PDB file of C-alpha atoms in Angstrom:
ATOM      1  CA  MET S 158      12.291  14.926 -35.118  1.00  0.00           C
ATOM      2  CA  ASN S 159      13.392  13.143 -32.000  1.00  0.00           C
ATOM      3  CA  TYR S 160      11.657  12.259 -28.297  1.00  0.00           C
ATOM      4  CA  ILE S 161      13.656  10.908 -25.840  1.00  0.00           C
ATOM      5  CA  HIS S 162      12.370   9.599 -22.497  1.00  0.00           C
ATOM      6  CA  SER S 163      13.897   7.809 -20.298  1.00  0.00           C
ATOM      7  CA  ARG S 164      13.271   4.371 -21.837  1.00  0.00           C
ATOM      8  CA  TYR S 165      12.594   5.267 -25.066  1.00  0.00           C
ATOM      9  CA  GLN S 166      14.014   7.183 -27.837  1.00  0.00           C
ATOM     10  CA  VAL S 167      11.216   7.301 -31.103  1.00  0.00           C
ATOM     11  CA  SER S 168      12.642   8.741 -34.273  1.00  0.00           C
ATOM     12  CA  LEU S 169       9.014  10.310 -35.989  1.00  0.00           C
ATOM     13  CA  SER S 170      11.588  11.215 -39.021  1.00  0.00           C
ATOM     14  CA  ALA S 171      12.864   8.103 -40.738  1.00  0.00           C
ATOM     15  CA  CYS S 172       9.500   6.548 -41.255  1.00  0.00           C
ATOM     16  CA  SER S 173       9.652   3.710 -43.869  1.00  0.00           C
ATOM     17  CA  PRO S 174       6.192   1.905 -44.248  1.00  0.00           C
ATOM     18  CA  LEU S 175       8.228  -0.926 -42.149  1.00  0.00           C
ATOM     19  CA  SER S 176       8.949   1.120 -39.232  1.00  0.00           C
ATOM     20  CA  LEU S 177       5.843   3.191 -38.969  1.00  0.00           C
ATOM     21  CA  PRO S 178       3.909   0.209 -36.802  1.00  0.00           C
ATOM     22  CA  VAL S 179       6.947   0.689 -34.307  1.00  0.00           C
ATOM     23  CA  VAL S 180       6.703   4.947 -34.303  1.00  0.00           C
ATOM     24  CA  HIS S 181       2.643   3.924 -33.876  1.00  0.00           C
ATOM     25  CA  VAL S 182       3.539   2.025 -30.460  1.00  0.00           C
ATOM     26  CA  SER S 183       6.066   3.724 -29.502  1.00  0.00           C
ATOM     27  CA  ARG S 184       5.057   7.271 -29.566  1.00  0.00           C
ATOM     28  CA  PRO S 185       1.951   6.421 -27.400  1.00  0.00           C
ATOM     29  CA  ARG S 186       3.554   4.387 -25.099  1.00  0.00           C
ATOM     30  CA  LEU S 187       5.710   7.487 -24.784  1.00  0.00           C
ATOM     31  CA  LEU S 188       2.753   9.691 -24.130  1.00  0.00           C
ATOM     32  CA  HIS S 189       0.907   7.278 -21.879  1.00  0.00           C
ATOM     33  CA  GLY S 190       3.898   6.400 -20.048  1.00  0.00           C
ATOM     34  CA  ILE S 191       4.535  10.060 -19.111  1.00  0.00           C
ATOM     35  CA  GLY S 192       0.883  11.117 -18.672  1.00  0.00           C
ATOM     36  CA  TYR S 193      -0.043   8.032 -16.292  1.00  0.00           C
ATOM     37  CA  GLY S 194       2.992   8.908 -14.418  1.00  0.00           C
ATOM     38  CA  LEU S 195       2.810  12.505 -14.013  1.00  0.00           C
ATOM     39  CA  LEU S 196      -1.287  12.229 -13.109  1.00  0.00           C
ATOM     40  CA  THR S 197      -0.499   9.458  -9.811  1.00  0.00           C
ATOM     41  CA  ARG S 198       2.314  11.473  -8.969  1.00  0.00           C
ATOM     42  CA  CYS S 199       0.231  14.672  -8.695  1.00  0.00           C
ATOM     43  CA  VAL S 200      -2.594  12.872  -7.080  1.00  0.00           C
ATOM     44  CA  GLN S 201      -0.428  10.969  -4.430  1.00  0.00           C
ATOM     45  CA  LYS S 202       0.994  14.919  -3.684  1.00  0.00           C
ATOM     46  CA  ALA S 203      -2.324  16.163  -2.858  1.00  0.00           C
ATOM     47  CA  GLY S 204      -3.419  13.553  -0.818  1.00  0.00           C
ATOM     48  CA  LYS S 205      -6.168  12.053  -3.050  1.00  0.00           C
ATOM     49  CA  ILE S 206      -4.794   9.155  -3.546  1.00  0.00           C
ATOM     50  CA  SER S 207      -2.449   6.454  -1.977  1.00  0.00           C
ATOM     51  CA  ASN S 208      -0.689   3.563  -2.851  1.00  0.00           C
ATOM     52  CA  GLU S 209      -2.416   1.307  -2.001  1.00  0.00           C
ATOM     53  CA  ASP S 210      -5.232   2.505  -2.853  1.00  0.00           C
ATOM     54  CA  LEU S 211      -3.738   2.808  -6.964  1.00  0.00           C
ATOM     55  CA  LEU S 212      -2.248  -0.895  -6.409  1.00  0.00           C
ATOM     56  CA  TYR S 213      -5.695  -1.988  -5.775  1.00  0.00           C
ATOM     57  CA  THR S 214      -7.280  -0.698  -8.469  1.00  0.00           C
ATOM     58  CA  LEU S 215      -4.088  -2.490 -10.535  1.00  0.00           C
ATOM     59  CA  SER S 216      -5.314  -5.607  -8.839  1.00  0.00           C
ATOM     60  CA  VAL S 217      -9.253  -5.218 -10.115  1.00  0.00           C
ATOM     61  CA  PHE S 218      -7.751  -4.457 -13.814  1.00  0.00           C
ATOM     62  CA  ILE S 219      -5.804  -8.277 -13.078  1.00  0.00           C
ATOM     63  CA  THR S 220      -8.049 -10.092 -11.450  1.00  0.00           C
ATOM     64  CA  GLU S 221     -11.458  -9.060 -12.631  1.00  0.00           C
ATOM     65  CA  PRO S 222     -11.272  -9.833 -16.129  1.00  0.00           C
ATOM     66  CA  ILE S 223     -10.113 -13.580 -15.273  1.00  0.00           C
ATOM     67  CA  SER S 224     -12.939 -14.062 -12.614  1.00  0.00           C
ATOM     68  CA  TRP S 225     -15.196 -13.394 -14.799  1.00  0.00           C
ATOM     69  CA  VAL S 226     -14.471 -15.571 -17.317  1.00  0.00           C
ATOM     70  CA  GLU S 227     -14.116 -18.033 -14.875  1.00  0.00           C
ATOM     71  CA  LYS S 228     -17.482 -17.349 -13.917  1.00  0.00           C
ATOM     72  CA  TYR S 229     -19.258 -16.548 -17.111  1.00  0.00           C
ATOM     73  CA  GLU S 230     -17.566 -17.871 -20.508  1.00  0.00           C
ATOM     74  CA  TRP S 231     -17.553 -21.096 -21.596  1.00  0.00           C
ATOM     75  CA  ARG S 232     -13.530 -22.259 -20.600  1.00  0.00           C
ATOM     76  CA  SER S 233     -11.505 -20.804 -18.785  1.00  0.00           C
ATOM     77  CA  MET S 234      -8.222 -18.409 -19.393  1.00  0.00           C
ATOM     78  CA  ASN S 235      -5.080 -21.108 -19.445  1.00  0.00           C
ATOM     79  CA  ASP S 236      -1.965 -20.064 -17.540  1.00  0.00           C
ATOM     80  CA  LEU S 237      -0.468 -17.713 -20.615  1.00  0.00           C
ATOM     81  CA  GLU S 238      -3.735 -15.909 -21.010  1.00  0.00           C
ATOM     82  CA  ILE S 239      -3.184 -15.082 -17.384  1.00  0.00           C
ATOM     83  CA  CYS S 240       0.358 -14.341 -17.585  1.00  0.00           C
ATOM     84  CA  ALA S 241      -0.257 -11.984 -19.837  1.00  0.00           C
ATOM     85  CA  ILE S 242      -3.255 -10.476 -18.738  1.00  0.00           C
ATOM     86  CA  ALA S 243      -1.111  -9.676 -15.148  1.00  0.00           C
ATOM     87  CA  THR S 244       2.179  -8.895 -17.399  1.00  0.00           C
ATOM     88  CA  PHE S 245      -0.142  -5.926 -19.710  1.00  0.00           C
ATOM     89  CA  TRP S 246      -0.949  -4.507 -16.489  1.00  0.00           C
ATOM     90  CA  LYS S 247       2.306  -4.700 -14.076  1.00  0.00           C
ATOM     91  CA  SER S 248       3.646  -2.858 -17.662  1.00  0.00           C
ATOM     92  CA  ILE S 249       0.809  -0.316 -16.635  1.00  0.00           C
ATOM     93  CA  GLY S 250       1.519  -0.077 -12.824  1.00  0.00           C
ATOM     94  CA  ASP S 251       5.138   0.371 -13.319  1.00  0.00           C
ATOM     95  CA  ALA S 252       4.630   3.422 -15.492  1.00  0.00           C
ATOM     96  CA  MET S 253       1.959   5.024 -13.508  1.00  0.00           C
ATOM     97  CA  GLY S 254       4.637   4.962 -10.941  1.00  0.00           C
ATOM     98  CA  ILE S 255       2.703   2.407  -8.527  1.00  0.00           C
ATOM     99  CA  GLN S 256       5.073   1.319  -5.605  1.00  0.00           C
ATOM    100  CA  TYR S 257       4.822  -3.174  -4.761  1.00  0.00           C
ATOM    101  CA  THR S 258       7.644  -2.841  -2.051  1.00  0.00           C
ATOM    102  CA  GLY S 259       5.798  -3.973   1.656  1.00  0.00           C
ATOM    103  CA  TYR S 260       2.376  -4.475   0.526  1.00  0.00           C
ATOM    104  CA  LEU S 261       3.035  -7.389  -1.347  1.00  0.00           C
ATOM    105  CA  ALA S 262       4.946 -10.253  -0.446  1.00  0.00           C
ATOM    106  CA  ARG S 263       7.434 -10.622  -2.633  1.00  0.00           C
ATOM    107  CA  ILE S 264       9.503  -7.967  -4.597  1.00  0.00           C
ATOM    108  CA  GLY S 265      10.238  -9.378  -8.119  1.00  0.00           C
ATOM    109  CA  TRP S 266       8.370 -12.120  -9.627  1.00  0.00           C
ATOM    110  CA  PRO S 267       9.393 -14.687 -12.181  1.00  0.00           C
ATOM    111  CA  ASP S 268       6.258 -13.899 -14.738  1.00  0.00           C
ATOM    112  CA  GLY S 269       3.217 -13.079 -14.818  1.00  0.00           C
ATOM    113  CA  LEU S 270       1.134 -15.867 -13.716  1.00  0.00           C
ATOM    114  CA  GLU S 271       3.721 -15.013 -10.546  1.00  0.00           C
ATOM    115  CA  PHE S 272       2.037 -11.872 -10.114  1.00  0.00           C
ATOM    116  CA  TYR S 273      -0.946 -12.813 -10.445  1.00  0.00           C
ATOM    117  CA  LYS S 274      -0.844 -14.990  -7.802  1.00  0.00           C
ATOM    118  CA  ASP S 275       0.812 -12.422  -5.129  1.00  0.00           C
ATOM    119  CA  ILE S 276      -1.536  -9.349  -6.225  1.00  0.00           C
ATOM    120  CA  LYS S 277      -4.411 -11.102  -6.025  1.00  0.00           C
ATOM    121  CA  ALA S 278      -3.996 -13.116  -2.263  1.00  0.00           C
ATOM    122  CA  TRP S 279      -2.963  -9.618  -1.620  1.00  0.00           C
ATOM    123  CA  ALA S 280      -6.255  -7.880  -3.351  1.00  0.00           C
ATOM    124  CA  THR S 281      -8.049 -10.244  -1.181  1.00  0.00           C
ATOM    125  CA  ASN S 282      -6.751  -9.304   2.036  1.00  0.00           C
ATOM    126  CA  TYR S 283      -7.621  -5.350   1.192  1.00  0.00           C
ATOM    127  CA  GLU S 284     -10.957  -6.511   0.823  1.00  0.00           C
ATOM    128  CA  VAL S 285     -11.148  -7.721   3.873  1.00  0.00           C
ATOM    129  CA  LYS S 286     -10.008  -4.873   5.153  1.00  0.00           C
ATOM    130  CA  PHE S 287     -11.883  -2.260   3.517  1.00  0.00           C
ATOM    131  CA  MET S 288     -13.976  -2.933   1.836  1.00  0.00           C
ATOM    132  CA  VAL S 289     -16.626  -2.451   4.159  1.00  0.00           C
ATOM    133  CA  PRO S 290     -20.611  -1.090   4.071  1.00  0.00           C
ATOM    134  CA  ALA S 291     -20.764   3.125   4.454  1.00  0.00           C
ATOM    135  CA  LYS S 292     -23.066   5.345   4.222  1.00  0.00           C
ATOM    136  CA  THR S 293     -20.709   6.730   1.176  1.00  0.00           C
ATOM    137  CA  ASN S 294     -21.262   3.208  -0.746  1.00  0.00           C
ATOM    138  CA  LYS S 295     -24.502   3.551  -0.352  1.00  0.00           C
ATOM    139  CA  ILE S 296     -24.894   7.050  -1.893  1.00  0.00           C
ATOM    140  CA  THR S 297     -22.148   6.264  -4.115  1.00  0.00           C
ATOM    141  CA  VAL S 298     -23.821   2.860  -4.992  1.00  0.00           C
ATOM    142  CA  ASP S 299     -27.849   4.517  -5.359  1.00  0.00           C
ATOM    143  CA  GLU S 300     -25.804   7.103  -8.139  1.00  0.00           C
ATOM    144  CA  LEU S 301     -24.412   4.572 -10.737  1.00  0.00           C
ATOM    145  CA  ILE S 302     -26.891   2.025 -10.749  1.00  0.00           C
ATOM    146  CA  PRO S 303     -29.122   4.766 -12.896  1.00  0.00           C
ATOM    147  CA  LEU S 304     -26.149   5.665 -15.141  1.00  0.00           C
ATOM    148  CA  LEU S 305     -25.378   1.761 -15.716  1.00  0.00           C
ATOM    149  CA  LEU S 306     -29.108   1.768 -17.005  1.00  0.00           C
ATOM    150  CA  PHE S 307     -29.537   4.645 -18.694  1.00  0.00           C
ATOM    151  CA  TYR S 308     -29.985   2.853 -21.916  1.00  0.00           C
ATOM    152  CA  VAL S 309     -32.478  -0.097 -20.602  1.00  0.00           C
ATOM    153  CA  PRO S 310     -35.902   0.222 -21.402  1.00  0.00           C
ATOM    154  CA  TYR S 311     -37.509   1.945 -18.547  1.00  0.00           C
ATOM    155  CA  ARG S 312     -39.934  -0.935 -17.491  1.00  0.00           C
ATOM    156  CA  LEU S 313     -36.766  -2.738 -17.348  1.00  0.00           C
ATOM    157  CA  ARG S 314     -35.147  -0.811 -14.944  1.00  0.00           C
ATOM    158  CA  ALA S 315     -35.972  -2.574 -11.764  1.00  0.00           C
ATOM    159  CA  ALA S 316     -35.284  -5.713 -12.720  1.00  0.00           C
ATOM    160  CA  GLY S 317     -31.848  -4.095 -14.411  1.00  0.00           C
ATOM    161  CA  SER S 318     -30.966  -3.211 -10.878  1.00  0.00           C
ATOM    162  CA  HIS S 319     -31.442  -5.947  -9.351  1.00  0.00           C
ATOM    163  CA  MET S 320     -29.082  -8.009 -11.903  1.00  0.00           C
ATOM    164  CA  VAL S 321     -26.594  -5.782 -10.945  1.00  0.00           C
ATOM    165  CA  GLY S 322     -26.854  -6.172  -7.237  1.00  0.00           C
ATOM    166  CA  VAL S 323     -26.494  -9.847  -8.322  1.00  0.00           C
ATOM    167  CA  MET S 324     -23.509  -9.920 -10.519  1.00  0.00           C
ATOM    168  CA  MET S 325     -21.696  -8.129  -7.662  1.00  0.00           C
ATOM    169  CA  GLY S 326     -19.408 -10.814  -5.439  1.00  0.00           C
ATOM    170  CA  ASP S 327     -21.332 -11.196  -1.550  1.00  0.00           C
ATOM    171  CA  ARG S 328     -18.463  -9.029   0.234  1.00  0.00           C
ATOM    172  CA  LEU S 329     -18.919  -5.871  -2.517  1.00  0.00           C
ATOM    173  CA  ARG S 330     -22.717  -5.955  -2.241  1.00  0.00           C
ATOM    174  CA  ALA S 331     -22.560  -5.999   1.562  1.00  0.00           C
ATOM    175  CA  ALA S 332     -19.992  -3.221   1.535  1.00  0.00           C
ATOM    176  CA  MET S 333     -22.749  -1.140  -0.875  1.00  0.00           C
ATOM    177  CA  MET S 334     -25.527  -2.148   1.170  1.00  0.00           C
ATOM    178  CA  LEU S 335     -27.390  -3.870  -1.632  1.00  0.00           C
ATOM    179  CA  VAL S 336     -29.399  -6.825   0.202  1.00  0.00           C
ATOM    180  CA  GLY S 337     -31.702  -9.884  -1.053  1.00  0.00           C
ATOM    181  CA  PHE S 338     -30.563  -9.955  -4.427  1.00  0.00           C
ATOM    182  CA  ARG S 339     -28.359 -13.192  -4.197  1.00  0.00           C
ATOM    183  CA  PHE S 340     -30.930 -14.714  -3.186  1.00  0.00           C
ATOM    184  CA  LEU S 341     -34.215 -13.785  -5.186  1.00  0.00           C
ATOM    185  CA  TYR S 342     -32.475 -14.299  -8.795  1.00  0.00           C
ATOM    186  CA  LEU S 343     -30.029 -17.144  -7.640  1.00  0.00           C
ATOM    187  CA  GLY S 344     -32.643 -19.216  -5.494  1.00  0.00           C
ATOM    188  CA  ASN S 345     -29.684 -19.416  -2.403  1.00  0.00           C
TER     189      ASN S 345
END
């Protein structure tokens, strides 16, 4: 049985023990590539999400883990690790059909590290422009925090709610209309 996609040809009938890992990696990659791309195109055609919003969401998956490691881990990520994360998520963005031209400063990047720097700068500008306080944000965060704290014991939920606010960056906290958390826990 053969599956053919624009970039992949996978033969499931020729499964020797040495080729099994290749088949197991290639087949999900094939199916997910089709699924992500199809879903993205359908949602975009329906006018539910713009390419710019998809690109920002992709940027969050690239930049946030790196910034969290920088803030909360015992060591920062090295350039190779940052390059790997950015390269991985760029391939997901490519499979989803996200367009970079006209948004990011460059069209091509020599490696994932350059892509990371480019998308991080673009995402910061995007946040300044679009991450602004709104009543709909407040409604969303008022439903999201209890969801995040569902398994937290009842007596700890008030403190947990404040901790969620502290973990947000200043811009996100302001956009969600959450006030006072930074001063309460960080002492600034």
